[in-house]
């Protein structure tokens, strides 16, 4: 029985780490895509767009799965990071209402959460100008 419990903890840790990596890749790929879109001769194939969409959708789905465990698990640092990742992804996608909602959740995670929310909201403000 103890082995099953430890196995679940280990699998959960791997899933969290994998989701962090997926979010980092999604944010990085979206930033690169948005920078390329500003170039005069921008071209992005259907295949490239499909790959980007897959990366982004996977990151959003898995980060959302983790934050949906709030109340079930005591992982405040993980939840804060996932809300920040979601806010950053939504910022790059120009889904501004979702950015604000994720930042509202960040505010619930103490001073670090407030700082994260302020950082993302400052980027949002710059984007809106």
XYZ file of N, CA, C and O in Angstrom, residues 86-87 90-91 93-105 121 124 128:
80
model
N -0.371 30.545 -16.739
C -1.596 30.760 -17.523
C -1.753 32.235 -17.877
O -2.087 32.566 -19.026
N -1.502 33.121 -16.923
C -1.602 34.556 -17.196
C -0.642 34.954 -18.310
O -1.010 35.709 -19.222
N -1.925 33.552 -21.681
C -3.069 34.344 -22.146
C -2.641 35.732 -22.591
O -3.216 36.283 -23.535
N -1.635 36.296 -21.952
C -1.120 37.595 -22.366
C -0.586 37.521 -23.793
O -0.893 38.380 -24.624
N -1.481 35.432 -26.003
C -2.609 35.126 -26.896
C -3.578 36.300 -27.040
O -4.557 36.199 -27.770
N -3.313 37.394 -26.314
C -4.203 38.568 -26.299
C -5.587 38.243 -25.757
O -6.579 38.839 -26.170
N -5.673 37.299 -24.834
C -6.935 36.964 -24.161
C -6.938 37.705 -22.823
O -6.695 37.129 -21.764
N -7.235 39.000 -22.908
C -7.009 39.915 -21.799
C -7.884 39.641 -20.582
O -7.424 39.804 -19.446
N -9.124 39.233 -20.783
C -9.983 38.901 -19.639
C -9.423 37.713 -18.861
O -9.474 37.685 -17.628
N -8.865 36.748 -19.575
C -8.276 35.580 -18.915
C -6.986 35.951 -18.189
O -6.682 35.380 -17.144
N -6.249 36.935 -18.728
C -5.057 37.423 -18.038
C -5.461 38.008 -16.692
O -4.884 37.681 -15.650
N -6.477 38.862 -16.715
C -6.929 39.506 -15.480
C -7.458 38.480 -14.473
O -7.199 38.595 -13.277
N -8.180 37.471 -14.954
C -8.710 36.435 -14.057
C -7.572 35.655 -13.404
O -7.605 35.388 -12.189
N -6.567 35.293 -14.180
C -5.425 34.570 -13.616
C -4.690 35.451 -12.609
O -4.244 34.971 -11.558
N -4.579 36.741 -12.892
C -3.924 37.667 -11.956
C -4.737 37.823 -10.677
O -4.166 37.963 -9.594
N -6.051 37.778 -10.792
C -6.893 37.819 -9.590
C -6.585 36.627 -8.686
O -6.498 36.767 -7.470
N -6.408 35.455 -9.286
C -6.052 34.267 -8.505
C -4.665 34.434 -7.879
O -4.446 34.028 -6.738
N 0.422 42.219 -14.968
C -0.478 43.337 -15.265
C 0.272 44.525 -15.858
O -0.283 45.252 -16.700
N 0.662 43.680 -19.386
C -0.642 43.867 -20.022
C -0.877 45.339 -20.321
O -1.311 45.689 -21.424
N -1.470 47.119 -23.994
C -2.695 47.841 -24.324
C -2.431 49.254 -24.817
O -3.274 49.866 -25.426
